[in-house]
Amino acid sequence: MIITTTPSIEGKTITEYRGIVFGEVVAGVNFVKDFAAGLSNFFGGRSGSYEDELIHARENALREMEDRARQLGANAVVGVDVDYEVLGASNGMLMVTACGTAVVYM
């Protein structure tokens, strides 16, 4: 399945629009990752634990969006947008949302 941020697929003709599809992931960030990130913040450098969590959440959101498009009979998703938000009283939850338009192309 083609997944693209562009509104069209170069060299292909979109023949059907099947609707907007979403993939949402809400992930908790645990104490160990918070502690490791705090050390990275104090000493400088990147927080590998948070980066890994972001990558994992984004991949899951895109996979969920793709699965929903496939259920609609689509073979591509165009105009994809990925958003990140923090949730919860102490911002301890990460939400990643991927959305786009499920289409059929030839």
JSON list of C-alpha atoms in Angstrom, two decimals:
[
{"chain": "A", "resi": 1, "resn": "MET", "atom": "CA", "xyz": [0.00, 0.00, 0.00]},
{"chain": "A", "resi": 2, "resn": "ILE", "atom": "CA", "xyz": [1.27, 3.46, -0.89]},
{"chain": "A", "resi": 3, "resn": "ILE", "atom": "CA", "xyz": [1.17, 5.96, 1.97]},
{"chain": "A", "resi": 4, "resn": "THR", "atom": "CA", "xyz": [2.11, 9.52, 1.07]},
{"chain": "A", "resi": 5, "resn": "THR", "atom": "CA", "xyz": [1.81, 13.05, 2.40]},
{"chain": "A", "resi": 6, "resn": "THR", "atom": "CA", "xyz": [1.12, 14.35, -1.10]},
{"chain": "A", "resi": 7, "resn": "PRO", "atom": "CA", "xyz": [-2.46, 14.76, -2.41]},
{"chain": "A", "resi": 8, "resn": "SER", "atom": "CA", "xyz": [-1.77, 12.59, -5.45]},
{"chain": "A", "resi": 9, "resn": "ILE", "atom": "CA", "xyz": [0.42, 9.69, -6.57]},
{"chain": "A", "resi": 10, "resn": "GLU", "atom": "CA", "xyz": [2.81, 10.62, -9.35]},
{"chain": "A", "resi": 11, "resn": "GLY", "atom": "CA", "xyz": [2.20, 8.59, -12.48]},
{"chain": "A", "resi": 12, "resn": "LYS", "atom": "CA", "xyz": [-1.02, 7.07, -11.11]},
{"chain": "A", "resi": 13, "resn": "THR", "atom": "CA", "xyz": [-4.67, 8.01, -11.45]},
{"chain": "A", "resi": 14, "resn": "ILE", "atom": "CA", "xyz": [-6.87, 8.05, -8.36]},
{"chain": "A", "resi": 15, "resn": "THR", "atom": "CA", "xyz": [-10.14, 6.44, -9.41]},
{"chain": "A", "resi": 16, "resn": "GLU", "atom": "CA", "xyz": [-12.02, 6.32, -6.08]},
{"chain": "A", "resi": 17, "resn": "TYR", "atom": "CA", "xyz": [-12.00, 8.12, -2.78]},
{"chain": "A", "resi": 18, "resn": "ARG", "atom": "CA", "xyz": [-13.01, 5.79, 0.05]},
{"chain": "A", "resi": 19, "resn": "GLY", "atom": "CA", "xyz": [-12.96, 8.25, 2.95]},
{"chain": "A", "resi": 20, "resn": "ILE", "atom": "CA", "xyz": [-10.78, 9.66, 5.68]},
{"chain": "A", "resi": 21, "resn": "VAL", "atom": "CA", "xyz": [-8.96, 7.11, 7.79]},
{"chain": "A", "resi": 22, "resn": "PHE", "atom": "CA", "xyz": [-7.26, 7.50, 11.15]},
{"chain": "A", "resi": 23, "resn": "GLY", "atom": "CA", "xyz": [-4.78, 5.63, 13.25]},
{"chain": "A", "resi": 24, "resn": "GLU", "atom": "CA", "xyz": [-4.48, 6.63, 16.91]},
{"chain": "A", "resi": 25, "resn": "VAL", "atom": "CA", "xyz": [-2.06, 5.46, 19.55]},
{"chain": "A", "resi": 26, "resn": "VAL", "atom": "CA", "xyz": [-1.98, 6.59, 23.16]},
{"chain": "A", "resi": 27, "resn": "ALA", "atom": "CA", "xyz": [1.13, 5.42, 25.00]},
{"chain": "A", "resi": 28, "resn": "GLY", "atom": "CA", "xyz": [2.21, 5.93, 28.58]},
{"chain": "A", "resi": 29, "resn": "VAL", "atom": "CA", "xyz": [5.72, 7.06, 29.36]},
{"chain": "A", "resi": 30, "resn": "ASN", "atom": "CA", "xyz": [7.03, 5.20, 32.39]},
{"chain": "A", "resi": 31, "resn": "PHE", "atom": "CA", "xyz": [9.26, 6.24, 35.28]},
{"chain": "A", "resi": 32, "resn": "VAL", "atom": "CA", "xyz": [12.43, 4.65, 33.87]},
{"chain": "A", "resi": 33, "resn": "LYS", "atom": "CA", "xyz": [12.13, 6.57, 30.60]},
{"chain": "A", "resi": 34, "resn": "ASP", "atom": "CA", "xyz": [11.36, 9.79, 32.51]},
{"chain": "A", "resi": 35, "resn": "PHE", "atom": "CA", "xyz": [14.44, 9.26, 34.67]},
{"chain": "A", "resi": 36, "resn": "ALA", "atom": "CA", "xyz": [16.71, 8.51, 31.66]},
{"chain": "A", "resi": 37, "resn": "ALA", "atom": "CA", "xyz": [15.33, 11.53, 29.81]},
{"chain": "A", "resi": 38, "resn": "GLY", "atom": "CA", "xyz": [16.00, 13.68, 32.86]},
{"chain": "A", "resi": 39, "resn": "LEU", "atom": "CA", "xyz": [19.62, 12.57, 32.86]},
{"chain": "A", "resi": 40, "resn": "SER", "atom": "CA", "xyz": [19.92, 13.38, 29.14]},
{"chain": "A", "resi": 41, "resn": "ASN", "atom": "CA", "xyz": [18.38, 16.78, 29.81]},
{"chain": "A", "resi": 42, "resn": "PHE", "atom": "CA", "xyz": [20.81, 17.44, 32.69]},
{"chain": "A", "resi": 43, "resn": "PHE", "atom": "CA", "xyz": [23.97, 16.19, 30.96]},
{"chain": "A", "resi": 44, "resn": "GLY", "atom": "CA", "xyz": [22.97, 17.11, 27.41]},
{"chain": "A", "resi": 45, "resn": "GLY", "atom": "CA", "xyz": [22.33, 14.93, 24.42]},
{"chain": "A", "resi": 46, "resn": "ARG", "atom": "CA", "xyz": [19.37, 13.13, 22.96]},
{"chain": "A", "resi": 47, "resn": "SER", "atom": "CA", "xyz": [16.87, 11.01, 24.84]},
{"chain": "A", "resi": 48, "resn": "GLY", "atom": "CA", "xyz": [16.99, 7.65, 23.11]},
{"chain": "A", "resi": 49, "resn": "SER", "atom": "CA", "xyz": [14.22, 6.22, 25.28]},
{"chain": "A", "resi": 50, "resn": "TYR", "atom": "CA", "xyz": [11.76, 8.96, 24.30]},
{"chain": "A", "resi": 51, "resn": "GLU", "atom": "CA", "xyz": [12.83, 8.81, 20.66]},
{"chain": "A", "resi": 52, "resn": "ASP", "atom": "CA", "xyz": [12.22, 5.07, 20.60]},
{"chain": "A", "resi": 53, "resn": "GLU", "atom": "CA", "xyz": [8.77, 5.57, 22.14]},
{"chain": "A", "resi": 54, "resn": "LEU", "atom": "CA", "xyz": [7.91, 8.21, 19.51]},
{"chain": "A", "resi": 55, "resn": "ILE", "atom": "CA", "xyz": [9.08, 5.99, 16.66]},
{"chain": "A", "resi": 56, "resn": "HIS", "atom": "CA", "xyz": [7.13, 3.00, 17.98]},
{"chain": "A", "resi": 57, "resn": "ALA", "atom": "CA", "xyz": [3.94, 5.05, 18.48]},
{"chain": "A", "resi": 58, "resn": "ARG", "atom": "CA", "xyz": [4.20, 6.65, 15.02]},
{"chain": "A", "resi": 59, "resn": "GLU", "atom": "CA", "xyz": [4.75, 3.29, 13.30]},
{"chain": "A", "resi": 60, "resn": "ASN", "atom": "CA", "xyz": [1.74, 1.82, 15.12]},
{"chain": "A", "resi": 61, "resn": "ALA", "atom": "CA", "xyz": [-0.49, 4.78, 14.21]},
{"chain": "A", "resi": 62, "resn": "LEU", "atom": "CA", "xyz": [0.50, 4.52, 10.53]},
{"chain": "A", "resi": 63, "resn": "ARG", "atom": "CA", "xyz": [-0.06, 0.75, 10.54]},
{"chain": "A", "resi": 64, "resn": "GLU", "atom": "CA", "xyz": [-3.50, 1.20, 12.12]},
{"chain": "A", "resi": 65, "resn": "MET", "atom": "CA", "xyz": [-4.41, 3.84, 9.53]},
{"chain": "A", "resi": 66, "resn": "GLU", "atom": "CA", "xyz": [-3.24, 1.52, 6.73]},
{"chain": "A", "resi": 67, "resn": "ASP", "atom": "CA", "xyz": [-5.32, -1.36, 8.13]},
{"chain": "A", "resi": 68, "resn": "ARG", "atom": "CA", "xyz": [-8.43, 0.83, 8.20]},
{"chain": "A", "resi": 69, "resn": "ALA", "atom": "CA", "xyz": [-7.82, 1.94, 4.61]},
{"chain": "A", "resi": 70, "resn": "ARG", "atom": "CA", "xyz": [-7.43, -1.69, 3.54]},
{"chain": "A", "resi": 71, "resn": "GLN", "atom": "CA", "xyz": [-10.77, -2.52, 5.23]},
{"chain": "A", "resi": 72, "resn": "LEU", "atom": "CA", "xyz": [-12.37, 0.12, 2.99]},
{"chain": "A", "resi": 73, "resn": "GLY", "atom": "CA", "xyz": [-10.90, -1.53, -0.11]},
{"chain": "A", "resi": 74, "resn": "ALA", "atom": "CA", "xyz": [-8.27, 1.17, -0.67]},
{"chain": "A", "resi": 75, "resn": "ASN", "atom": "CA", "xyz": [-4.79, 0.52, -2.03]},
{"chain": "A", "resi": 76, "resn": "ALA", "atom": "CA", "xyz": [-3.27, 3.87, -0.99]},
{"chain": "A", "resi": 77, "resn": "VAL", "atom": "CA", "xyz": [-3.61, 6.68, 1.53]},
{"chain": "A", "resi": 78, "resn": "VAL", "atom": "CA", "xyz": [-2.87, 10.22, 0.34]},
{"chain": "A", "resi": 79, "resn": "GLY", "atom": "CA", "xyz": [-2.55, 13.53, 2.18]},
{"chain": "A", "resi": 80, "resn": "VAL", "atom": "CA", "xyz": [-1.22, 11.85, 5.32]},
{"chain": "A", "resi": 81, "resn": "ASP", "atom": "CA", "xyz": [-0.64, 14.01, 8.39]},
{"chain": "A", "resi": 82, "resn": "VAL", "atom": "CA", "xyz": [0.93, 12.83, 11.66]},
{"chain": "A", "resi": 83, "resn": "ASP", "atom": "CA", "xyz": [0.32, 14.75, 14.89]},
{"chain": "A", "resi": 84, "resn": "TYR", "atom": "CA", "xyz": [1.78, 14.38, 18.36]},
{"chain": "A", "resi": 85, "resn": "GLU", "atom": "CA", "xyz": [0.15, 15.49, 21.63]},
{"chain": "A", "resi": 86, "resn": "VAL", "atom": "CA", "xyz": [0.79, 14.98, 25.32]},
{"chain": "A", "resi": 87, "resn": "LEU", "atom": "CA", "xyz": [-2.12, 14.06, 27.55]},
{"chain": "A", "resi": 88, "resn": "GLY", "atom": "CA", "xyz": [-2.85, 13.49, 31.21]},
{"chain": "A", "resi": 89, "resn": "ALA", "atom": "CA", "xyz": [-2.59, 15.52, 34.38]},
{"chain": "A", "resi": 90, "resn": "SER", "atom": "CA", "xyz": [1.21, 15.35, 34.42]},
{"chain": "A", "resi": 91, "resn": "ASN", "atom": "CA", "xyz": [1.65, 15.03, 30.63]},
{"chain": "A", "resi": 92, "resn": "GLY", "atom": "CA", "xyz": [2.52, 11.36, 31.16]},
{"chain": "A", "resi": 93, "resn": "MET", "atom": "CA", "xyz": [0.75, 10.10, 28.05]},
{"chain": "A", "resi": 94, "resn": "LEU", "atom": "CA", "xyz": [1.75, 10.51, 24.42]},
{"chain": "A", "resi": 95, "resn": "MET", "atom": "CA", "xyz": [-0.87, 10.49, 21.66]},
{"chain": "A", "resi": 96, "resn": "VAL", "atom": "CA", "xyz": [0.11, 10.03, 18.03]},
{"chain": "A", "resi": 97, "resn": "THR", "atom": "CA", "xyz": [-2.55, 10.43, 15.35]},
{"chain": "A", "resi": 98, "resn": "ALA", "atom": "CA", "xyz": [-2.10, 9.65, 11.66]},
{"chain": "A", "resi": 99, "resn": "CYS", "atom": "CA", "xyz": [-4.84, 10.57, 9.19]},
{"chain": "A", "resi": 100, "resn": "GLY", "atom": "CA", "xyz": [-5.25, 10.65, 5.45]},
{"chain": "A", "resi": 101, "resn": "THR", "atom": "CA", "xyz": [-7.63, 9.90, 2.60]},
{"chain": "A", "resi": 102, "resn": "ALA", "atom": "CA", "xyz": [-8.06, 6.27, 1.59]},
{"chain": "A", "resi": 103, "resn": "VAL", "atom": "CA", "xyz": [-8.09, 5.96, -2.21]},
{"chain": "A", "resi": 104, "resn": "VAL", "atom": "CA", "xyz": [-8.01, 3.44, -5.02]},
{"chain": "A", "resi": 105, "resn": "TYR", "atom": "CA", "xyz": [-5.51, 4.14, -7.79]},
{"chain": "A", "resi": 106, "resn": "MET", "atom": "CA", "xyz": [-4.71, 2.55, -11.13]}
]
